mmCIF file of C-alpha atoms in Angstrom:
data_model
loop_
_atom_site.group_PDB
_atom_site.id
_atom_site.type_symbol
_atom_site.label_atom_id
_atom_site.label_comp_id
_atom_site.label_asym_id
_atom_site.label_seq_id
_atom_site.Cartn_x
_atom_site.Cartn_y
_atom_site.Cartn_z
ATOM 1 C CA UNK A 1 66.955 33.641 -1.169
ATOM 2 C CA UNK A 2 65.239 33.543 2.807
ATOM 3 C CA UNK A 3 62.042 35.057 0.587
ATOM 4 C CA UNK A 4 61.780 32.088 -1.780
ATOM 5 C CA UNK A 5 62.386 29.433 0.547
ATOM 6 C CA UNK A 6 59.764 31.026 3.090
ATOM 7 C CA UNK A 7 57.412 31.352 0.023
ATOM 8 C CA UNK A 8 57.946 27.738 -1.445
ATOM 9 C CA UNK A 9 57.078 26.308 2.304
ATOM 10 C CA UNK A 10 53.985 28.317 1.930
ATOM 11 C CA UNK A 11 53.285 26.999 -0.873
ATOM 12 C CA UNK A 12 53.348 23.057 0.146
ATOM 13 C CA UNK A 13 50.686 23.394 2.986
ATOM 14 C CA UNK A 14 48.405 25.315 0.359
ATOM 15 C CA UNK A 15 49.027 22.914 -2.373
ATOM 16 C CA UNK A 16 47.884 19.777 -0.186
ATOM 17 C CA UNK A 17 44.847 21.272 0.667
ATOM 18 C CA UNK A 18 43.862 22.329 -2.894
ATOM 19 C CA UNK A 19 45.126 18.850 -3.798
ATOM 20 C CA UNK A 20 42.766 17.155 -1.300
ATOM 21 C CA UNK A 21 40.208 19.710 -2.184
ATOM 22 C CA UNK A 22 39.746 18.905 -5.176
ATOM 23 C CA UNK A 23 38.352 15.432 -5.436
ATOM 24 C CA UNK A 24 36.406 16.304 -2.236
ATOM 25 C CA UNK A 25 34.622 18.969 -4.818
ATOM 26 C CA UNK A 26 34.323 17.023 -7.707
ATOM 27 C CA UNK A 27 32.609 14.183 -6.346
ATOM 28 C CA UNK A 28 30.040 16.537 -4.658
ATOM 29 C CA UNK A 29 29.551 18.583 -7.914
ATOM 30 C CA UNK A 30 29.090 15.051 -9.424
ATOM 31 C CA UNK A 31 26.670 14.144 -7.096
ATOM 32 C CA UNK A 32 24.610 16.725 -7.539
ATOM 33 C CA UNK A 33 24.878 16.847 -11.016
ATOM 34 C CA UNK A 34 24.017 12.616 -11.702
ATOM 35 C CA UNK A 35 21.895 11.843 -8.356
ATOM 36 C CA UNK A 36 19.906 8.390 -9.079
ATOM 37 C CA UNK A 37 16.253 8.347 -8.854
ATOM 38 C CA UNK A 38 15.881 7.258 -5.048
ATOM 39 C CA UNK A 39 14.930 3.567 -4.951
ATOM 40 C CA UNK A 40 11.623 2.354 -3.164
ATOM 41 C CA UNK A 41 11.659 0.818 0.053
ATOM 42 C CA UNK A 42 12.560 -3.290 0.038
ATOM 43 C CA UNK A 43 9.011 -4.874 -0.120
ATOM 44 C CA UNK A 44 7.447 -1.617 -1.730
ATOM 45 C CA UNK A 45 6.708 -1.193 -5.424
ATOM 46 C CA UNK A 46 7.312 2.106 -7.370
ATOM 47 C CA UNK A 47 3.302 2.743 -7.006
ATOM 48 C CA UNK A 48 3.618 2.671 -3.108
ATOM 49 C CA UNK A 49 1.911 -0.669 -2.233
ATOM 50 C CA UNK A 50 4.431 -3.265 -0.578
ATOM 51 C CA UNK A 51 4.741 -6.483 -2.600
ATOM 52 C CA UNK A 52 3.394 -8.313 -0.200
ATOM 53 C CA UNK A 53 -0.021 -6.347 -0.299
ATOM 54 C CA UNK A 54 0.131 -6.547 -4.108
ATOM 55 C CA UNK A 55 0.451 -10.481 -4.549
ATOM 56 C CA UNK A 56 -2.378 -11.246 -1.992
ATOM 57 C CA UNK A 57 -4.519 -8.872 -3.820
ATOM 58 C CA UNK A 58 -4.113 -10.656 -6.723
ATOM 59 C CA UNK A 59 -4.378 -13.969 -5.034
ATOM 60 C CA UNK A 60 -8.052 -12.582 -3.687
ATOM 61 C CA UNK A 61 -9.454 -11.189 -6.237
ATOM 62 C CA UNK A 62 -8.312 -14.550 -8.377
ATOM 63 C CA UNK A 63 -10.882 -16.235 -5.678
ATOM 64 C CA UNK A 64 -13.449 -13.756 -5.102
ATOM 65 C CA UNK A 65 -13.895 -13.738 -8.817
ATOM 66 C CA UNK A 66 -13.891 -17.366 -9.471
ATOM 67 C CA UNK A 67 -16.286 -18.203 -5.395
ATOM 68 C CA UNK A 68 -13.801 -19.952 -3.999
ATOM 69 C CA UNK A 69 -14.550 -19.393 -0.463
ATOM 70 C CA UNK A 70 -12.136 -22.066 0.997
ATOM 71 C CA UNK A 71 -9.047 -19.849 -0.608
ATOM 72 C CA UNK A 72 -10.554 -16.779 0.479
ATOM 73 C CA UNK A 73 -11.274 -17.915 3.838
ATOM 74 C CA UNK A 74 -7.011 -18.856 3.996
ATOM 75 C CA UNK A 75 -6.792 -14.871 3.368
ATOM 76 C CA UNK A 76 -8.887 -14.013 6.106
ATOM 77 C CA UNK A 77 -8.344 -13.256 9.655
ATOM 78 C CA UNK A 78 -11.103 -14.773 11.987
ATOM 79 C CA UNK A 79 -13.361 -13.560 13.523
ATOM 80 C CA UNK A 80 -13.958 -11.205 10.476
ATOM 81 C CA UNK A 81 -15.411 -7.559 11.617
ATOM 82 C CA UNK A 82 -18.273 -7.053 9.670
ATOM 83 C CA UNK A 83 -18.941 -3.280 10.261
ATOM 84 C CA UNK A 84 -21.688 -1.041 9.425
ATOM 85 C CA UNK A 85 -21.639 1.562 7.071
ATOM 86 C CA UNK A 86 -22.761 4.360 9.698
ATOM 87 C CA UNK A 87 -20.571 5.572 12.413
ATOM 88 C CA UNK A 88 -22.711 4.157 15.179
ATOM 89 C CA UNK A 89 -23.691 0.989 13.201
ATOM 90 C CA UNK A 90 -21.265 -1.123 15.609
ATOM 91 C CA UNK A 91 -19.079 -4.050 14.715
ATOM 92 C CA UNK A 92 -19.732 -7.857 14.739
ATOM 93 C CA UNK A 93 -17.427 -10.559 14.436
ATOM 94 C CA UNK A 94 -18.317 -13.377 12.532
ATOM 95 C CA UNK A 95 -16.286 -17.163 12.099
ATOM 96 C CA UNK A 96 -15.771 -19.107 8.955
ATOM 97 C CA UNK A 97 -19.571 -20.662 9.486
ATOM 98 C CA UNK A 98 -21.115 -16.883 8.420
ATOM 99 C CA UNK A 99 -17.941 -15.831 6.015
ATOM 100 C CA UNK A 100 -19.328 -17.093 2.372
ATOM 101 C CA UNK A 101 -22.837 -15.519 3.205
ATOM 102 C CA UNK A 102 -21.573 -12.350 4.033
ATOM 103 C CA UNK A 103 -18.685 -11.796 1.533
ATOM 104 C CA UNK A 104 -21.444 -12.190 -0.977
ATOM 105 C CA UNK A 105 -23.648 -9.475 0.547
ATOM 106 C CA UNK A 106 -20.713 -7.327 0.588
ATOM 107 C CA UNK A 107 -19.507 -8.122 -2.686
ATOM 108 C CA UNK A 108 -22.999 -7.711 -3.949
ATOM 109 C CA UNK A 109 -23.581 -4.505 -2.925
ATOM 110 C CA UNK A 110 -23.172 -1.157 -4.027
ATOM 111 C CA UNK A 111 -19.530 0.406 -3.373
ATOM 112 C CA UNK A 112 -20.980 3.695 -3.183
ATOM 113 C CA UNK A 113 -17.517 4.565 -5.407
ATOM 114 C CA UNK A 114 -19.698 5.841 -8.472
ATOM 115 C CA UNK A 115 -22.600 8.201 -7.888
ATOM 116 C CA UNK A 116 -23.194 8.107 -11.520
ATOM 117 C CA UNK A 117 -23.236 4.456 -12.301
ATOM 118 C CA UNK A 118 -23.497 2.610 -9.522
ATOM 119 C CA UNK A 119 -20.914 -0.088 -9.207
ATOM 120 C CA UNK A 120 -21.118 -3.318 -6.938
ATOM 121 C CA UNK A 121 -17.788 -4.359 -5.050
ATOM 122 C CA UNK A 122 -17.733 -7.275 -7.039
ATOM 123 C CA UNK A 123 -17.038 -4.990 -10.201
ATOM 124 C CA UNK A 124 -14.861 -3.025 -8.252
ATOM 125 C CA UNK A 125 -12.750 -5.840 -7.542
ATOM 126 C CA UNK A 126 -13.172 -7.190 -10.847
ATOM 127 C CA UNK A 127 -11.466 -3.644 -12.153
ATOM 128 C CA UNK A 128 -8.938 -3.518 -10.078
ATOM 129 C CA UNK A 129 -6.316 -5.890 -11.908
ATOM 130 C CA UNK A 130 -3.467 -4.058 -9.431
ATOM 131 C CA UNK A 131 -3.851 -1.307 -6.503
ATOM 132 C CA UNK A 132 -2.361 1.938 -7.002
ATOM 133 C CA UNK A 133 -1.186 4.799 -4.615
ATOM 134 C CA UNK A 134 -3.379 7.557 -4.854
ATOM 135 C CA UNK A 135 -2.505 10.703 -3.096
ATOM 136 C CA UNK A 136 -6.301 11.690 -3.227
ATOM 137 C CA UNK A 137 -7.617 8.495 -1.551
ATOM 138 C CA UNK A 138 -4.769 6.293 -0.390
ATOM 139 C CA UNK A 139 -4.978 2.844 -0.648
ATOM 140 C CA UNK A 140 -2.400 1.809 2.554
ATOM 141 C CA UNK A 141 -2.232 4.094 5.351
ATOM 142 C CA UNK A 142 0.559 2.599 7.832
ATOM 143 C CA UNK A 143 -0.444 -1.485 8.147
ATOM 144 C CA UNK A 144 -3.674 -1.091 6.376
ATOM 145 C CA UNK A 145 -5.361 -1.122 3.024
ATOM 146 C CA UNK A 146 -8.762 -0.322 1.997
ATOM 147 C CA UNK A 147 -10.598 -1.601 -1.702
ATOM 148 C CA UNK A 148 -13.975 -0.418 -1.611
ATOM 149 C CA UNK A 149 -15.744 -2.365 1.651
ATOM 150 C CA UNK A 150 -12.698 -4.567 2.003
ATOM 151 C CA UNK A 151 -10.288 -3.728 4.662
ATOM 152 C CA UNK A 152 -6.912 -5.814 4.693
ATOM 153 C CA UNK A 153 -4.358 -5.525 7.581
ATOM 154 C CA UNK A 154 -1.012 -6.820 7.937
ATOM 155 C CA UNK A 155 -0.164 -9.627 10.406
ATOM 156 C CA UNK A 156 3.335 -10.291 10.362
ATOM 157 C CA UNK A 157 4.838 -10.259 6.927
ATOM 158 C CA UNK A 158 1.199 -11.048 5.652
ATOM 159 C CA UNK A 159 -1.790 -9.330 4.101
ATOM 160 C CA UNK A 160 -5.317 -10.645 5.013
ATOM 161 C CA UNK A 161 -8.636 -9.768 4.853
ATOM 162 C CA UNK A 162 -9.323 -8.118 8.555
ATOM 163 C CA UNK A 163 -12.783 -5.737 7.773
ATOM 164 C CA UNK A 164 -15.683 -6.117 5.310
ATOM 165 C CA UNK A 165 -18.094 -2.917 5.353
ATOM 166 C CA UNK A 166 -22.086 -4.353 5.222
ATOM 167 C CA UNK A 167 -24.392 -1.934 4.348
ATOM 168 C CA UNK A 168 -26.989 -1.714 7.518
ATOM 169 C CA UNK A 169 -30.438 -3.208 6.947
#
């Protein structure tokens, strides 16, 4: 009788721990088995671009198509760096009085994007209904984004238009 009583308080320890065990093991196995898709970061589409970024694009290329310098002006952040397309070209900063002039030079020229058939940057922008992460050339690198010769940083919770690449005369 000692030998079944000292067995059956074995027992009781062992049978707790399977018992708590269990459910323990089962919701891992679970977890493994049915993992959802991990969810993109708040502000960040599925493609990679924060929201933010993805509404002012459309916002600027809505003006840049249609000239409307006064909205695209409230997207950019003065004195705009108008940089050269060579390394040792330098960088000038320019106010609203020189903006219009030189977004149409840059949009006017060549985006260099299409050795084939060359391409302006205002057909590159036309094109480009929505940016798009690509691993090959990334759009947004940390708190900046690059469309051709446009260069947007964010300020604050804000996108704007920070860089415009000129092609040197």
């Amino acid at each position: 009788m000692a030998a079944v009583t000292r067995s059956s308080s074995m027992r009781a320890p062992l049978l707790a721990a399977l018992l708590l065990a269990c459910p323990l093991l089962a919701s891992g196995c679970a977890a493994q088995t049915a993992a959802p898709a991990p969810r993109a970061a708040a502000g960040t589409s599925t493609s990679g671009i924060p929201a933010a970024l993805q509404t002012q694009w459309q916002a600027f290329r809505t003006a840049a198509l249609a000239g409307d310098n006064a909205a695209l002006a409230g997207m950019t952040r003065f004195p705009l760096e108008v940089a050269g397309t060579l390394d040792d070209s330098g960088v000038q900063r320019i106010g609203q009085d020189r903006f219009a002039a030189t977004l149409a030079k840059v949009l006017n020229q060549d985006s260099g994007l299409s050795p084939r058939q060359p391409q302006t940057n205002r057909d590159l922008v036309q094109q480009t209904q929505s940016l798009s992460q690509d691993p090959r050339k990334p759009t947004v690198a940390g708190d900046q984004a690059r469309v051709g010769a446009l260069v947007f940083s964010r300020i604050g919770s804000q996108w704007k238009l920070t860089r415009v690449y000129l092609e040197d005369e």
